[in-house]
Coordinates of C-alpha atoms and ligand atoms in Angstrom, one line a residue:
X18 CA 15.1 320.4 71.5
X19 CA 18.7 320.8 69.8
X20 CA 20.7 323.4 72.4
X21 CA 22.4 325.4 69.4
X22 CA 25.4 327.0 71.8
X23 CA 26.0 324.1 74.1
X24 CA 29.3 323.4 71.8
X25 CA 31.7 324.9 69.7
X26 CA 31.8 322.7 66.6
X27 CA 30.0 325.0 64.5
X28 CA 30.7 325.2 60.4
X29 CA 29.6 329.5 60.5
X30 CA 30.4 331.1 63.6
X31 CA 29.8 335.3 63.3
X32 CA 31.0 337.4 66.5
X33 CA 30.3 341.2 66.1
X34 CA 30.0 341.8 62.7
X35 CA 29.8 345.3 61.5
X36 CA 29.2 346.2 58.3
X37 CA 29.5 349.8 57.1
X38 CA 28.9 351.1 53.7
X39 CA 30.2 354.6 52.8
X40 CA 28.7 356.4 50.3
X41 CA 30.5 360.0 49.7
X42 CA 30.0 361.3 52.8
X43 CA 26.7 359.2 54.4
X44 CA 27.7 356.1 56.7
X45 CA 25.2 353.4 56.4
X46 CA 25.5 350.9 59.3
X47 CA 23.8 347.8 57.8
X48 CA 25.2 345.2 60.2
X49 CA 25.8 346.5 63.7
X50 CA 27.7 343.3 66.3
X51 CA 25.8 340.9 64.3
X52 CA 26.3 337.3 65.5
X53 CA 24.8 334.3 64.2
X54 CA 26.4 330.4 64.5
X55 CA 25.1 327.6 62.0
X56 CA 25.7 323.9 62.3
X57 CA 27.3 322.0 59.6
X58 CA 24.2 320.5 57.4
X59 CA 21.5 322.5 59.4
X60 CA 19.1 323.8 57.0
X61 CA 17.8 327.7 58.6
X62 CA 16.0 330.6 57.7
X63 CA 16.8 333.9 58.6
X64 CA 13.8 336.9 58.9
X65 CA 13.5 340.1 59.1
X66 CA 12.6 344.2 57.6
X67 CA 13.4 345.0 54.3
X68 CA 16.8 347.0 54.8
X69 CA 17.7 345.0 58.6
X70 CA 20.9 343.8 56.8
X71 CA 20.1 340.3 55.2
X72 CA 21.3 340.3 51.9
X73 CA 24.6 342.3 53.6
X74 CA 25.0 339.0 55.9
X75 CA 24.5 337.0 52.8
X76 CA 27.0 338.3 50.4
X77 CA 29.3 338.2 53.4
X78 CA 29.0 334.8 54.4
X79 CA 29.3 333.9 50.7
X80 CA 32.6 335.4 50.3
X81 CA 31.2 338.3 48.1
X82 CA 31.5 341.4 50.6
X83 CA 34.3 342.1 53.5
X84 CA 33.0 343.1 56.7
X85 CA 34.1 346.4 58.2
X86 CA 35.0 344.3 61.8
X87 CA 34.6 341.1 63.4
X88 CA 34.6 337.6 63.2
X89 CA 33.5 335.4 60.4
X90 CA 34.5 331.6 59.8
X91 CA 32.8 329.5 57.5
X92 CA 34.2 326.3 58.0
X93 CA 38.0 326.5 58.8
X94 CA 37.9 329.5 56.4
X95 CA 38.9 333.3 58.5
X96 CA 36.6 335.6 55.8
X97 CA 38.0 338.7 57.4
X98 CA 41.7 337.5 57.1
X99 CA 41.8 335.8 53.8
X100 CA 43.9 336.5 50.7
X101 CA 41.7 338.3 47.9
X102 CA 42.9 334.6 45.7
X103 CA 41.8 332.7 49.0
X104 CA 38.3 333.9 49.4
X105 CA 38.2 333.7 45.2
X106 CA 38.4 330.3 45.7
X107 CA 35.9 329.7 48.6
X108 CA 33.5 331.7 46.3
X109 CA 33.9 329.3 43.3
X110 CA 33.9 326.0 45.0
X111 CA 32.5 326.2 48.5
X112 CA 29.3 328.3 47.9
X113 CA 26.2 328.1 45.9
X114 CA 23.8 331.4 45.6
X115 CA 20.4 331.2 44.4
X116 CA 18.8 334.5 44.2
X117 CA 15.4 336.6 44.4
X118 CA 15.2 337.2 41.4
X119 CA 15.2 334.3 39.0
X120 CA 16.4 336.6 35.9
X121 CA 19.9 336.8 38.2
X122 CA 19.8 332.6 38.7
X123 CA 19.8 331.3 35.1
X124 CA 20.9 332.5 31.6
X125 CA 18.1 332.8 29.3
X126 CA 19.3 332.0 25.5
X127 CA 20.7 328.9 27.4
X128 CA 18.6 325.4 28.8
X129 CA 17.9 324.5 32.2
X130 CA 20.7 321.4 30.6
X131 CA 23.3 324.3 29.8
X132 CA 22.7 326.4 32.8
X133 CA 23.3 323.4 34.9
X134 CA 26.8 322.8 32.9
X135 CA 28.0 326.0 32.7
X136 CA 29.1 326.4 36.5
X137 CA 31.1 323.4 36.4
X138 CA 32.6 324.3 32.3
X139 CA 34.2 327.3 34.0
X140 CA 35.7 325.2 36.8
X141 CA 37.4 322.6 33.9
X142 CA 35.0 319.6 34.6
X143 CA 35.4 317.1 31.6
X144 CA 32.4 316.9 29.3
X145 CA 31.1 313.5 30.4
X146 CA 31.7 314.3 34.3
X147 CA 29.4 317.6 33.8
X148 CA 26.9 316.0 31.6
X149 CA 26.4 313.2 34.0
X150 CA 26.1 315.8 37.3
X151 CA 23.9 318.5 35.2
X152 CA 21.7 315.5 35.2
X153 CA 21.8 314.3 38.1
X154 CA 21.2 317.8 39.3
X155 CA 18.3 318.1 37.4
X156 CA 16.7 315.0 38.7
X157 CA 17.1 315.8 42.4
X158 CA 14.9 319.0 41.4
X159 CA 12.6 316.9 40.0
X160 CA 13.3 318.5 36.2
X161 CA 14.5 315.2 34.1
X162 CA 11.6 316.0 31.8
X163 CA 11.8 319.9 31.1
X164 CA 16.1 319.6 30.9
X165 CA 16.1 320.9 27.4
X166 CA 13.8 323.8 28.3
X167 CA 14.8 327.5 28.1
X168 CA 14.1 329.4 31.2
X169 CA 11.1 331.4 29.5
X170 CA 9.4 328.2 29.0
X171 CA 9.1 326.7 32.4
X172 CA 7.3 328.5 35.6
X173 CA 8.6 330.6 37.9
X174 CA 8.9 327.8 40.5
X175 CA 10.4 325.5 37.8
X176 CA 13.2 328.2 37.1
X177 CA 14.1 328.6 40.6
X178 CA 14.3 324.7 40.6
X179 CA 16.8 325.1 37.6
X180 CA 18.4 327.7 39.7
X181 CA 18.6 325.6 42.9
X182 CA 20.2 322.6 40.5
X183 CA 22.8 325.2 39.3
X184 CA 23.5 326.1 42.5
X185 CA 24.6 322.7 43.7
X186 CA 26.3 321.7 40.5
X187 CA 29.6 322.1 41.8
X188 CA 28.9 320.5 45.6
X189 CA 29.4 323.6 47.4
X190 CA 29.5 322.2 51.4
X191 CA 27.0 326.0 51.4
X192 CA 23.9 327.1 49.3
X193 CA 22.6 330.8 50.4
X194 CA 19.2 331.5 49.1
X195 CA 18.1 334.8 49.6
X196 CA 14.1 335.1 49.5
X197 CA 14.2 331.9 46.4
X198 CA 10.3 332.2 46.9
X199 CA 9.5 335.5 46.5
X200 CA 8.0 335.8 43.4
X201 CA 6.2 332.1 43.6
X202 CA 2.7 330.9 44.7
X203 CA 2.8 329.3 48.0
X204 CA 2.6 325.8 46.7
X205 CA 5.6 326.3 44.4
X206 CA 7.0 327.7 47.5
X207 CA 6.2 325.2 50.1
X208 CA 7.7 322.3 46.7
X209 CA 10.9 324.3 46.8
X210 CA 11.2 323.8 50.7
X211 CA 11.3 320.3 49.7
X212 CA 13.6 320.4 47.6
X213 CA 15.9 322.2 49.8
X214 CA 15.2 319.5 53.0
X215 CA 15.5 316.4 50.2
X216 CA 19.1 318.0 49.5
X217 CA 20.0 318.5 52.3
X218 CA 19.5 314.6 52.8
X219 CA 21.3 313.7 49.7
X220 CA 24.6 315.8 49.7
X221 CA 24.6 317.3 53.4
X222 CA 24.8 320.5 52.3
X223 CA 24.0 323.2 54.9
X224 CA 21.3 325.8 53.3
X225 CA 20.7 329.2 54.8
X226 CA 17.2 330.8 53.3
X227 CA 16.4 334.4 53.8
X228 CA 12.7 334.6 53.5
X229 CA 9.3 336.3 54.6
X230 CA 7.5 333.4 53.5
X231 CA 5.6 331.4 56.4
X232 CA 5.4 328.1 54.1
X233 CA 9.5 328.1 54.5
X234 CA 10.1 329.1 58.2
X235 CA 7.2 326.7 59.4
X236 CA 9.3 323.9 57.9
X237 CA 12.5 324.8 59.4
X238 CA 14.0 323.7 62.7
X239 CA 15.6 327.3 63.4
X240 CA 14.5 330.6 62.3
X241 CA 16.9 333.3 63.0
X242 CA 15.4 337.5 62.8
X243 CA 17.7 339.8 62.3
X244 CA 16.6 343.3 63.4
X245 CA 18.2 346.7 62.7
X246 CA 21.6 344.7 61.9
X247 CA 21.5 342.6 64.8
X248 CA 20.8 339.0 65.1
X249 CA 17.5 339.4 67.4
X250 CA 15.3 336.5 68.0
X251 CA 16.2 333.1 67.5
X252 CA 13.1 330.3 67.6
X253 CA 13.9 327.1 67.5
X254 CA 11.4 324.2 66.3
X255 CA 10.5 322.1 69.6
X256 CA 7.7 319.3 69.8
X257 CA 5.2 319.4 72.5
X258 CA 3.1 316.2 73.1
X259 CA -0.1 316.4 73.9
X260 CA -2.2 313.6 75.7
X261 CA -1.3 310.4 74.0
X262 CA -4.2 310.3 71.0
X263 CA -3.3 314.1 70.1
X264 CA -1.2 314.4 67.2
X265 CA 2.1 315.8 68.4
X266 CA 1.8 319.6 67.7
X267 CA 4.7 321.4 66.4
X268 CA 5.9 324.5 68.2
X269 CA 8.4 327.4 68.0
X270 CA 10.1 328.6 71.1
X271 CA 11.3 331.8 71.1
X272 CA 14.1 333.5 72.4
X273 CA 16.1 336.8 72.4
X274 CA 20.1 336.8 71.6
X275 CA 21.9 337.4 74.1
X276 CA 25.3 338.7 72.6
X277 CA 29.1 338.0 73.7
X278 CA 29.0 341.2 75.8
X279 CA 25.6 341.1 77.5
X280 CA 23.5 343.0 75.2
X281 CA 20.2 341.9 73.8
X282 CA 17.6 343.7 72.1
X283 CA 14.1 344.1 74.1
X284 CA 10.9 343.4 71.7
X285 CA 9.8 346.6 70.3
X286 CA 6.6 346.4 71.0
X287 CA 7.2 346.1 74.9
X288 CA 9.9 349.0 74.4
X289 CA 6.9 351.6 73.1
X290 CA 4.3 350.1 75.2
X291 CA 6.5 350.9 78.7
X292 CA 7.7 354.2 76.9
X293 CA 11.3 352.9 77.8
X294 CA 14.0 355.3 76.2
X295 CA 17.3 356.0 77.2
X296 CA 17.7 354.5 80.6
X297 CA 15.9 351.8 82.4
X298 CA 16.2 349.8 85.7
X299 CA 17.5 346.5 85.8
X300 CA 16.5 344.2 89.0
X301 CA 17.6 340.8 89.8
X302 CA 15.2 338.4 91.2
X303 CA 16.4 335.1 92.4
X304 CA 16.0 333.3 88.9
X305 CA 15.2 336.3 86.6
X306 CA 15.8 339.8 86.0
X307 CA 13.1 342.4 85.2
X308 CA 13.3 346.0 83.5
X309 CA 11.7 348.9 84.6
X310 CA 10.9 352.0 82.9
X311 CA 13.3 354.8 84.5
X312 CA 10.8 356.7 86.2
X313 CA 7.7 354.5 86.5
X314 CA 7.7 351.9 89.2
X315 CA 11.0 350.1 90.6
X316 CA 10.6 347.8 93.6
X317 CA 10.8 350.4 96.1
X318 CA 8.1 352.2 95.2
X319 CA 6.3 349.1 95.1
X320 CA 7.2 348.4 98.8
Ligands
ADP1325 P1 17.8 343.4 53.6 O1 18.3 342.4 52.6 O2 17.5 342.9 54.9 O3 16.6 344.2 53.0 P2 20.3 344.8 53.1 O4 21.3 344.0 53.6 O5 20.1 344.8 51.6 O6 18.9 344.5 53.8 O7 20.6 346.3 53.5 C1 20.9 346.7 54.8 C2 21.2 348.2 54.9 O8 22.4 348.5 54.2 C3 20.1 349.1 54.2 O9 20.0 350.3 54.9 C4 20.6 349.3 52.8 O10 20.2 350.5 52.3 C5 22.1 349.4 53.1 N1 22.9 348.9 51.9 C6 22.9 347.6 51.4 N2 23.8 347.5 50.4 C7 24.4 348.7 50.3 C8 25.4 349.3 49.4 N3 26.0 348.5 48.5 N4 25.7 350.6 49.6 C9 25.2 351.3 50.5 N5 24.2 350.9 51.4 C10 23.8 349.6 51.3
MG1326 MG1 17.7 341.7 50.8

């Protein structure tokens, strides 16, 4: 099992991230101490309830939002001290998005070809130089044969292919795919994952996927959830062997964050099932601690 804070080389660290928006006179706190650290050419998915701040983390890491405090670097990149030309720049050259929905991904008057191109036209690539990446794009998506297709005449899973081959035109070092699967068939979905792994091989790009879909984090060595802003639980792909003619049986371990300060979020189902609210009791045992509700049993009482 890969220990994922045993060093410090890691190409996205987050510490604390907040993220407030303001809307007239409302706060909405959608990323609250977030942290979250990513090794270069790891390929992750992150989980969690609609509105727990995914898509908020997302935009952020891709250079399209500020956050209201904290740290983000992505690469040797500071995103909360950059110019406004700066973080332009990482935006056009250092990150590829591929979004939910596949409407946003491609342009539709234009071929899966000409969608490909386009990215790299507007960053002044020479005709032959984007001709000869669009298709080699198109071929690592496994598309060769539908290039001169418009997006309404291939499948969803086919567009978000295109999209995916967009994405990766230019040879962003970063692709963030928020929920790419959501509006495929799990087969398409579980092809995509491929795609993403294969690459990941090929140009060691590092690939964060938001997703609900169990065909993509069961694939995945890491799967971060983020809950109620926070980065939460963090399971981590292990192998455990059986006796030797058992296949070896793939596993997730699971474990909560602990964050920079010492504060973790306790599973909420344990939380409701103690009735724990507002304080609790915190006891050291020799090689663990254990949390009492305030007024139910504490070692005392048990003595
Ligand atoms: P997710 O992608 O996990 O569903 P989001 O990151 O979209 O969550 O949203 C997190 C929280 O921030 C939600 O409460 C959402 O309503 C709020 N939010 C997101 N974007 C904006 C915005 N532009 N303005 C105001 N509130 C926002
Ligand atoms: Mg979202």
């Amino acid at each position: 099992m890969v220990d994922y804070r045993s060093k410090n080389d890691y190409y996205i660290t987050c510490e604390d991230v907040f993220k407030i928006y303001k809307i007239a006179d409302l706060e909405v706190v959608a990323l609250r101490g977030l942290d979250l650290l990513v090794r270069e050419k790891e390929v992750m998915a992150i989980v969690g309830a609609s509105g727990s701040g995914k898509t908020t983390l997302l935009n952020i890491l891709g250079g399209l939002d500020n956050p209201t405090a904290g740290k983000v670097m992505v690469g040797n990149r500071d995103l909360v001290n950059i110019s406004a030309r700066e973080l332009g720049k990482f935006r056009r050259k250092d990150v590829g998005f591929v979004w939910q929905q596949t409407g946003r991904n491609l342009i539709p008057y234009l071929t899966a070809f000409q969608n490909v191109e386009l990215p790299l036209t507007l960053l002044g690539w020479s005709p032959g130089k984007r001709r000869q990446r669009a298709a080699e794009m198109l071929e690592a998506v496994g598309l060769s044969s539908r290039m001169n297709h418009r997006p309404e005449r291939l499948s969803g899973g086919e567009q978000q292919r295109v999209a995916i081959a967009v994405a990766l035109a230019h040879n962003p070092p970063l692709l963030l795919a928020d929920e790419p699967t959501g509006e495929l068939d799990s087969h398409s979905a579980a092809n995509i994952l491929d795609i993403f792994h294969s690459l990941n091989e090929t140009y060691g790009v590092t690939i964060i996927i938001v997703t609900h879909d169990i065909s993509i984090t069961g694939k995945v060595d890491r799967v971060v959830t983020i809950r109620d802003g926070r980065t939460s639980i963090e399971s981590v792909r292990g192998i455990k062997r059986g006796d030797e003619q058992a296949e070896q049986v793939v596993s997730y371990e699971e474990f909560i964050v602990l964050d920079g300060v010492g504060r973790l979020q306790l599973p909420r189902e344990y939380v409701d099932k103690l009735k724990l609210k507002g304080r609790v009791r915190v006891l050291m045992e020799e090689d663990h601690i254990t949390v009492w509700p305030e007024k139910g049993n504490n070692r005392e009482k048990r003595e």
